[in-house]
Amino acid sequence: KKSKKKSKSVTMDEPNSDTPKLGDVEVGTSDSNSNNHSEGETRELVVEHDGHGDTVQPWWRTKKTLLSAALTVIVIVVIVVVAVVITGNNTSSSSSATSGATESEPYVWTPGTFGPEYYEVVDKLSPLFPLNQKNIPTSKLQEDALLWLTYEDPSLDTPSLSPQLLLERFVMAVLYNATDGSAWLDKDMWLTETSICEWGTSPSEATAEYHVKMMCDNTTGFLEELVVSTKASSTMHGVLPTELGLMTNLKILSISNSPELTGTIPTQLGNLKALNQLVLQANGLSGSIPKHITSYNRLTLFNVAMNQKLSGTIPSRLENLLNLEVLWLNDNAFEGTIPSELSTLIGLYELWLHNNDLVGTLPESIYQDLTMAYSIRVDGNSIEDCPTDIPAVIC
């Protein structure tokens, strides 16, 4: 061949042993087992050296290597980009699903959550608490309470456990879960096999900072008094469950001093016809006073003071609470005028409406007709022409 470089040709039978020099061309042979060449056929393989002992690759092989490397990098980049996009979408979807489940999506019961034992419990509860036509829970709180009753409450096998007593255990389990009972200061007896009458704080352990009082009827064993009083170190968290409206034997319901107990006053509390004391003081409740509350014919004490966020107008329907003796609505955000209908509550001796957003005047009939009243407070509002010469009235 004509070239500025010298070349040598060697056959497979005569291998070259010379050391290549700058400008020399090294000739190699093909594999002896190759199917493309017959035995003894001479092949020339041109390999260049740069004089320092390093091999100089042909231009076509160098470009091919660079092209392969570039393609490999491009493929890797594409794979990484696709993976990032997919991961981001999955994270976003997961976040949206979680947010929706906790904030906006309704509770959905999953079939198969309960076994045959569950339906036995529902059959016992159904006379007093028809969950719905399919006998499934309508909230996670109900589901958890039913699971506890079905699989963890040993008292379920007690022959004397009536449907009403079973219902009360169910409601107390819902209350425990709805208000973060696991964080309560005194929770040792809750969700045990003992009677719910023993779930309260024993008198020897009760303190001014915290106590739970649960009193039951000596004959029937039904719960009649539920009093939960807490202070900042042991507050209840969460909301008041609507299931409290199923405790139809309650005479006293008092849950107070829990600023982190939020939400509204359940309208279902209007079903507690036997109630004579309702105290929901110094919590974090908001919204208005439910109209069903005014159906308490036996109510003597109604106290929703110091919730700060209870609002709306003072219902004139409160006149239906003919046995009312104490009405505390102070330290909230009630607005509008003071209804003159309150003057029909002739047994009222404490009317506290101070520190709200009330306007107008104090109806004359209130301090004239409420002859039993010794404390009528309307200070902290925008009340005009308030009588300052009447000892019972604080303007």
Short mmCIF file of C-alpha atoms in Angstrom, two decimals:
data_model
loop_
_atom_site.label_atom_id
_atom_site.label_comp_id
_atom_site.label_asym_id
_atom_site.label_seq_id
_atom_site.Cartn_x
_atom_site.Cartn_y
_atom_site.Cartn_z
CA LYS A 1 0.00 0.00 0.00
CA LYS A 2 1.09 3.53 -0.68
CA SER A 3 1.38 5.45 2.54
CA LYS A 4 3.63 7.79 4.42
CA LYS A 5 3.66 5.07 7.10
CA LYS A 6 5.30 1.70 6.69
CA SER A 7 3.34 -1.47 7.16
CA LYS A 8 4.10 -5.10 7.71
CA SER A 9 2.02 -8.07 6.80
CA VAL A 10 2.14 -11.22 8.84
CA THR A 11 0.23 -14.41 8.53
CA MET A 12 -1.26 -16.45 11.32
CA ASP A 13 1.56 -18.93 10.82
CA GLU A 14 4.25 -16.21 11.19
CA PRO A 15 3.41 -13.83 14.08
CA ASN A 16 5.29 -10.58 14.24
CA SER A 17 7.58 -10.09 17.24
CA ASP A 18 9.02 -6.70 16.35
CA THR A 19 8.43 -3.77 18.65
CA PRO A 20 6.39 -1.10 16.90
CA LYS A 21 8.00 2.26 16.36
CA LEU A 22 6.64 5.72 15.59
CA GLY A 23 5.36 5.57 12.04
CA ASP A 24 5.18 1.78 12.01
CA VAL A 25 1.94 -0.06 11.44
CA GLU A 26 1.14 -3.13 13.51
CA VAL A 27 -0.65 -5.96 11.82
CA GLY A 28 -2.80 -8.41 13.77
CA THR A 29 -4.72 -11.53 12.87
CA SER A 30 -8.30 -12.60 13.15
CA ASP A 31 -9.55 -15.21 15.58
CA SER A 32 -8.53 -18.66 14.54
CA ASN A 33 -12.12 -19.90 15.08
CA SER A 34 -13.67 -17.20 12.90
CA ASN A 35 -16.15 -18.45 10.38
CA ASN A 36 -15.40 -15.56 8.03
CA HIS A 37 -11.85 -16.59 7.09
CA SER A 38 -10.35 -19.83 6.03
CA GLU A 39 -7.40 -21.36 7.79
CA GLY A 40 -4.16 -19.73 6.82
CA GLU A 41 -5.84 -16.69 5.27
CA THR A 42 -3.92 -13.51 5.76
CA ARG A 43 -5.80 -10.44 7.32
CA GLU A 44 -4.35 -7.03 7.82
CA LEU A 45 -5.38 -4.96 10.84
CA VAL A 46 -3.99 -1.49 10.91
CA VAL A 47 -3.20 -0.04 14.33
CA GLU A 48 -1.41 3.27 14.79
CA HIS A 49 0.88 4.32 17.62
CA ASP A 50 1.91 7.83 18.62
CA GLY A 51 5.48 7.13 19.56
CA HIS A 52 4.82 7.06 23.29
CA GLY A 53 3.48 3.58 23.34
CA ASP A 54 -0.18 4.73 23.25
CA THR A 55 -2.52 3.38 20.66
CA VAL A 56 -4.19 5.93 18.39
CA GLN A 57 -7.77 4.82 17.60
CA PRO A 58 -9.05 5.27 14.07
CA TRP A 59 -11.24 8.33 13.52
CA TRP A 60 -14.35 6.28 12.78
CA ARG A 61 -14.02 4.31 16.01
CA THR A 62 -13.50 7.48 18.12
CA LYS A 63 -16.61 9.17 16.73
CA LYS A 64 -18.65 6.01 17.24
CA THR A 65 -17.58 5.88 20.90
CA LEU A 66 -18.47 9.53 21.44
CA LEU A 67 -21.84 9.03 19.77
CA SER A 68 -22.62 6.03 21.97
CA ALA A 69 -21.65 7.94 25.11
CA ALA A 70 -23.82 10.89 24.08
CA LEU A 71 -26.79 8.64 23.43
CA THR A 72 -26.28 6.92 26.79
CA VAL A 73 -26.25 10.27 28.61
CA ILE A 74 -29.40 11.39 26.79
CA VAL A 75 -31.21 8.16 27.73
CA ILE A 76 -30.18 8.51 31.38
CA VAL A 77 -31.36 12.14 31.48
CA VAL A 78 -34.71 11.20 29.97
CA ILE A 79 -35.19 8.37 32.48
CA VAL A 80 -34.37 10.67 35.40
CA VAL A 81 -36.75 13.39 34.17
CA VAL A 82 -39.59 10.90 33.69
CA ALA A 83 -38.98 9.41 37.15
CA VAL A 84 -39.05 12.85 38.77
CA VAL A 85 -42.28 13.79 37.00
CA ILE A 86 -43.97 10.52 37.98
CA THR A 87 -42.81 10.82 41.60
CA GLY A 88 -44.01 14.40 41.78
CA ASN A 89 -47.43 13.48 40.43
CA ASN A 90 -47.76 10.58 42.85
CA THR A 91 -46.79 12.78 45.78
CA SER A 92 -49.26 15.44 44.71
CA SER A 93 -52.01 12.89 44.28
CA SER A 94 -51.22 11.31 47.65
CA SER A 95 -51.20 14.70 49.33
CA SER A 96 -54.49 15.65 47.70
CA ALA A 97 -56.06 12.36 48.67
CA THR A 98 -54.93 12.72 52.27
CA SER A 99 -56.11 16.31 52.46
CA GLY A 100 -59.47 15.44 50.97
CA ALA A 101 -59.98 12.50 53.32
CA THR A 102 -59.39 14.61 56.38
CA GLU A 103 -60.98 17.89 55.32
CA SER A 104 -63.71 17.48 52.71
CA GLU A 105 -64.40 13.89 51.69
CA PRO A 106 -67.26 12.16 53.56
CA TYR A 107 -66.67 9.00 55.53
CA VAL A 108 -67.03 5.87 53.43
CA TRP A 109 -67.53 2.52 55.12
CA THR A 110 -65.39 -0.29 53.72
CA PRO A 111 -67.30 -3.57 53.37
CA GLY A 112 -65.66 -6.40 55.23
CA THR A 113 -64.44 -4.20 58.06
CA PHE A 114 -66.68 -6.08 60.46
CA GLY A 115 -67.41 -9.74 60.91
CA PRO A 116 -70.53 -11.57 62.13
CA GLU A 117 -69.86 -10.46 65.70
CA TYR A 118 -70.34 -6.85 64.63
CA TYR A 119 -73.85 -7.51 63.37
CA GLU A 120 -74.73 -9.09 66.69
CA VAL A 121 -73.77 -5.84 68.42
CA VAL A 122 -75.75 -3.79 65.90
CA ASP A 123 -78.79 -6.01 66.45
CA LYS A 124 -78.64 -5.21 70.16
CA LEU A 125 -78.23 -1.49 69.51
CA SER A 126 -80.77 -1.13 66.72
CA PRO A 127 -83.86 -0.70 68.94
CA LEU A 128 -82.35 2.52 70.35
CA PHE A 129 -79.90 3.50 67.66
CA PRO A 130 -80.78 2.53 64.08
CA LEU A 131 -77.49 3.33 62.37
CA ASN A 132 -79.12 3.15 58.94
CA GLN A 133 -80.83 0.63 56.73
CA LYS A 134 -77.61 -1.22 55.96
CA ASN A 135 -76.45 -1.33 59.57
CA ILE A 136 -73.10 0.30 58.87
CA PRO A 137 -71.36 3.11 60.78
CA THR A 138 -71.69 6.65 59.44
CA SER A 139 -68.38 7.99 60.77
CA LYS A 140 -64.91 6.85 61.73
CA LEU A 141 -65.76 7.61 65.36
CA GLN A 142 -68.71 5.23 65.22
CA GLU A 143 -66.63 2.59 63.47
CA ASP A 144 -63.91 2.71 66.13
CA ALA A 145 -66.46 2.55 68.94
CA LEU A 146 -68.22 -0.42 67.36
CA LEU A 147 -64.93 -2.20 66.83
CA TRP A 148 -64.10 -1.71 70.50
CA LEU A 149 -67.51 -3.01 71.57
CA THR A 150 -67.29 -5.98 69.22
CA TYR A 151 -63.76 -7.17 69.73
CA GLU A 152 -62.34 -5.60 72.89
CA ASP A 153 -65.14 -4.98 75.40
CA PRO A 154 -65.42 -8.04 77.68
CA SER A 155 -68.72 -6.79 79.12
CA LEU A 156 -70.41 -7.67 75.84
CA ASP A 157 -70.86 -11.20 77.14
CA THR A 158 -72.56 -10.04 80.33
CA PRO A 159 -76.15 -11.35 80.29
CA SER A 160 -77.45 -8.34 82.24
CA LEU A 161 -76.11 -5.85 79.68
CA SER A 162 -79.28 -4.28 78.30
CA PRO A 163 -79.44 -2.48 74.92
CA GLN A 164 -79.54 0.88 76.76
CA LEU A 165 -76.39 0.09 78.76
CA LEU A 166 -74.68 -1.11 75.58
CA LEU A 167 -75.70 2.12 73.85
CA GLU A 168 -74.25 4.21 76.67
CA ARG A 169 -70.94 2.34 76.45
CA PHE A 170 -70.96 2.99 72.72
CA VAL A 171 -71.55 6.74 73.17
CA MET A 172 -68.87 7.05 75.85
CA ALA A 173 -66.40 5.30 73.54
CA VAL A 174 -67.29 7.81 70.80
CA LEU A 175 -66.79 10.70 73.24
CA TYR A 176 -63.42 9.30 74.31
CA ASN A 177 -62.20 9.05 70.71
CA ALA A 178 -63.73 12.37 69.60
CA THR A 179 -61.95 14.34 72.34
CA ASP A 180 -58.55 12.62 72.20
CA GLY A 181 -59.13 10.52 75.30
CA SER A 182 -55.69 8.95 75.04
CA ALA A 183 -54.26 12.34 76.08
CA TRP A 184 -56.56 12.80 79.08
CA LEU A 185 -55.01 13.14 82.48
CA ASP A 186 -57.41 10.64 84.01
CA LYS A 187 -58.23 7.85 81.58
CA ASP A 188 -57.24 4.68 83.39
CA MET A 189 -60.76 3.32 83.78
CA TRP A 190 -62.07 4.35 80.38
CA LEU A 191 -62.74 1.66 77.80
CA THR A 192 -62.43 -1.12 80.36
CA GLU A 193 -64.83 -3.93 81.20
CA THR A 194 -66.13 -2.08 84.27
CA SER A 195 -69.41 -0.21 84.35
CA ILE A 196 -69.18 3.28 82.84
CA CYS A 197 -70.32 4.54 86.25
CA GLU A 198 -66.80 3.66 87.43
CA TRP A 199 -65.00 5.37 84.56
CA GLY A 200 -65.02 8.71 86.36
CA THR A 201 -62.42 10.08 88.71
CA SER A 202 -62.64 8.65 92.20
CA PRO A 203 -63.41 11.27 94.89
CA SER A 204 -59.99 10.74 96.43
CA GLU A 205 -58.26 11.58 93.15
CA ALA A 206 -60.44 14.49 92.07
CA THR A 207 -58.75 17.87 92.05
CA ALA A 208 -59.74 21.43 91.27
CA GLU A 209 -57.76 21.14 88.02
CA TYR A 210 -59.38 18.00 86.71
CA HIS A 211 -62.16 15.63 87.47
CA VAL A 212 -64.65 13.42 85.67
CA LYS A 213 -67.89 12.72 87.48
CA MET A 214 -70.16 9.97 86.19
CA MET A 215 -73.21 9.22 88.27
CA CYS A 216 -75.67 6.46 87.46
CA ASP A 217 -79.13 5.54 88.65
CA ASN A 218 -78.84 3.03 91.48
CA THR A 219 -81.64 0.87 90.12
CA THR A 220 -81.26 0.89 86.35
CA GLY A 221 -77.54 1.66 86.13
CA PHE A 222 -78.21 4.27 83.43
CA LEU A 223 -75.88 7.27 83.30
CA GLU A 224 -77.53 10.41 84.68
CA GLU A 225 -74.63 12.80 85.27
CA LEU A 226 -71.59 13.41 83.09
CA VAL A 227 -69.35 16.17 84.40
CA VAL A 228 -65.92 16.80 82.88
CA SER A 229 -64.01 19.74 84.29
CA THR A 230 -60.48 20.37 83.11
CA LYS A 231 -57.81 23.03 83.22
CA ALA A 232 -55.08 24.00 80.78
CA SER A 233 -52.77 21.12 81.67
CA SER A 234 -55.31 18.46 80.80
CA THR A 235 -57.81 19.83 78.31
CA MET A 236 -59.98 17.84 75.94
CA HIS A 237 -59.16 18.15 72.25
CA GLY A 238 -61.54 17.71 69.35
CA VAL A 239 -65.29 18.19 69.03
CA LEU A 240 -68.45 17.31 70.90
CA PRO A 241 -69.86 14.22 69.15
CA THR A 242 -73.46 14.28 67.99
CA GLU A 243 -73.92 10.84 69.61
CA LEU A 244 -74.23 12.58 72.98
CA GLY A 245 -77.82 13.19 71.93
CA LEU A 246 -78.46 9.47 72.44
CA MET A 247 -77.89 9.72 76.20
CA THR A 248 -81.57 10.34 76.88
CA ASN A 249 -81.30 9.55 80.60
CA LEU A 250 -78.82 12.34 81.28
CA LYS A 251 -79.91 14.94 83.79
CA ILE A 252 -76.62 16.82 84.00
CA LEU A 253 -74.20 17.35 81.12
CA SER A 254 -71.24 19.55 81.98
CA ILE A 255 -68.06 19.80 79.91
CA SER A 256 -66.00 22.89 80.63
CA ASN A 257 -62.59 24.58 80.61
CA SER A 258 -61.29 23.00 77.41
CA PRO A 259 -60.33 25.80 74.98
CA GLU A 260 -59.26 23.23 72.39
CA LEU A 261 -62.69 21.62 72.37
CA THR A 262 -64.00 23.26 69.21
CA GLY A 263 -66.84 22.96 66.73
CA THR A 264 -70.49 23.78 67.31
CA ILE A 265 -73.05 22.75 69.89
CA PRO A 266 -74.63 19.59 68.43
CA THR A 267 -78.29 20.07 67.60
CA GLN A 268 -78.83 16.45 68.71
CA LEU A 269 -78.49 17.61 72.31
CA GLY A 270 -82.08 18.74 71.91
CA ASN A 271 -83.06 15.08 72.34
CA LEU A 272 -82.00 15.14 75.99
CA LYS A 273 -85.46 15.84 77.36
CA ALA A 274 -84.56 14.84 80.91
CA LEU A 275 -81.70 17.35 81.12
CA ASN A 276 -81.90 19.96 83.86
CA GLN A 277 -78.33 21.30 83.67
CA LEU A 278 -76.33 22.01 80.51
CA VAL A 279 -72.89 23.53 81.08
CA LEU A 280 -70.49 24.06 78.17
CA GLN A 281 -68.43 26.88 79.68
CA ALA A 282 -64.97 28.12 78.70
CA ASN A 283 -64.43 25.85 75.72
CA GLY A 284 -63.67 26.83 72.13
CA LEU A 285 -67.17 26.37 70.75
CA SER A 286 -68.48 28.50 67.92
CA GLY A 287 -71.71 28.99 65.97
CA SER A 288 -75.12 29.83 67.33
CA ILE A 289 -77.39 28.35 69.98
CA PRO A 290 -79.33 25.49 68.35
CA LYS A 291 -83.07 26.03 68.36
CA HIS A 292 -83.64 22.51 69.67
CA ILE A 293 -81.98 23.49 72.94
CA THR A 294 -85.10 25.46 73.83
CA SER A 295 -87.10 22.25 74.11
CA TYR A 296 -85.58 21.50 77.52
CA ASN A 297 -88.68 21.81 79.66
CA ARG A 298 -86.79 20.77 82.78
CA LEU A 299 -83.67 22.87 82.29
CA THR A 300 -82.73 25.02 85.28
CA LEU A 301 -79.15 25.93 84.33
CA PHE A 302 -77.95 26.88 80.86
CA ASN A 303 -74.32 28.00 80.78
CA VAL A 304 -72.34 28.52 77.56
CA ALA A 305 -70.28 31.45 78.86
CA MET A 306 -66.67 32.24 77.94
CA ASN A 307 -66.49 30.35 74.66
CA GLN A 308 -65.54 33.65 72.98
CA LYS A 309 -66.81 32.57 69.55
CA LEU A 310 -70.47 31.69 70.08
CA SER A 311 -72.37 34.14 67.92
CA GLY A 312 -75.69 35.06 66.36
CA THR A 313 -78.59 36.61 68.21
CA ILE A 314 -79.96 35.55 71.57
CA PRO A 315 -82.95 33.33 70.67
CA SER A 316 -86.29 34.64 71.86
CA ARG A 317 -87.29 30.97 72.08
CA LEU A 318 -85.40 30.79 75.36
CA GLU A 319 -88.69 31.94 76.87
CA ASN A 320 -89.81 28.31 76.59
CA LEU A 321 -87.33 27.32 79.30
CA LEU A 322 -89.88 28.05 81.99
CA ASN A 323 -87.90 26.40 84.78
CA LEU A 324 -84.67 28.24 84.00
CA GLU A 325 -82.94 29.76 87.02
CA VAL A 326 -79.48 30.59 85.66
CA LEU A 327 -78.70 31.83 82.13
CA TRP A 328 -75.04 32.58 81.39
CA LEU A 329 -74.23 33.71 77.85
CA ASN A 330 -71.43 36.12 78.74
CA ASP A 331 -68.01 36.49 77.08
CA ASN A 332 -69.02 35.48 73.59
CA ALA A 333 -69.84 37.26 70.33
CA PHE A 334 -73.64 37.44 70.53
CA GLU A 335 -75.08 40.41 68.68
CA GLY A 336 -78.36 42.16 68.14
CA THR A 337 -80.74 43.26 70.85
CA ILE A 338 -81.76 41.69 74.13
CA PRO A 339 -85.10 39.91 73.56
CA SER A 340 -87.85 41.14 75.85
CA GLU A 341 -89.25 37.57 75.92
CA LEU A 342 -86.64 36.76 78.58
CA SER A 343 -88.89 38.58 81.04
CA THR A 344 -91.22 35.56 81.07
CA LEU A 345 -88.55 33.53 82.86
CA ILE A 346 -89.94 34.53 86.23
CA GLY A 347 -87.79 32.01 88.10
CA LEU A 348 -84.54 33.47 86.72
CA TYR A 349 -82.20 34.85 89.35
CA GLU A 350 -79.00 35.17 87.30
CA LEU A 351 -78.93 36.65 83.79
CA TRP A 352 -75.41 37.22 82.54
CA LEU A 353 -75.08 38.76 79.09
CA HIS A 354 -71.95 40.85 79.61
CA ASN A 355 -69.00 41.11 77.22
CA ASN A 356 -70.81 40.46 73.96
CA ASP A 357 -71.71 42.67 70.97
CA LEU A 358 -75.24 43.48 72.03
CA VAL A 359 -76.86 46.81 71.18
CA GLY A 360 -80.06 48.70 71.93
CA THR A 361 -81.58 48.92 75.38
CA LEU A 362 -82.25 46.61 78.28
CA PRO A 363 -86.01 45.95 78.09
CA GLU A 364 -87.72 47.41 81.13
CA SER A 365 -89.83 44.30 81.56
CA ILE A 366 -86.73 42.25 82.28
CA TYR A 367 -85.69 44.03 85.43
CA GLN A 368 -89.26 44.74 86.50
CA ASP A 369 -90.79 41.31 85.98
CA LEU A 370 -87.79 39.23 87.01
CA THR A 371 -88.43 39.80 90.68
CA MET A 372 -86.26 36.83 91.65
CA ALA A 373 -83.22 38.11 89.79
CA TYR A 374 -80.40 39.44 91.93
CA SER A 375 -77.78 39.66 89.16
CA ILE A 376 -78.44 41.03 85.69
CA ARG A 377 -75.22 41.88 83.86
CA VAL A 378 -75.17 43.66 80.51
CA ASP A 379 -71.85 45.49 80.86
CA GLY A 380 -69.29 45.18 78.11
CA ASN A 381 -71.90 45.75 75.39
CA SER A 382 -73.30 48.84 73.66
CA ILE A 383 -76.45 49.09 75.74
CA GLU A 384 -78.12 52.51 75.89
CA ASP A 385 -80.20 53.97 78.72
CA CYS A 386 -79.21 51.19 81.08
CA PRO A 387 -80.74 51.79 84.53
CA THR A 388 -77.93 52.43 86.99
CA ASP A 389 -80.17 52.88 90.00
CA ILE A 390 -81.28 49.27 90.20
CA PRO A 391 -78.96 47.21 92.43
CA ALA A 392 -79.47 43.96 90.52
CA VAL A 393 -78.44 45.49 87.20
CA ILE A 394 -74.79 45.99 86.22
CA CYS A 395 -74.41 48.20 83.19
#
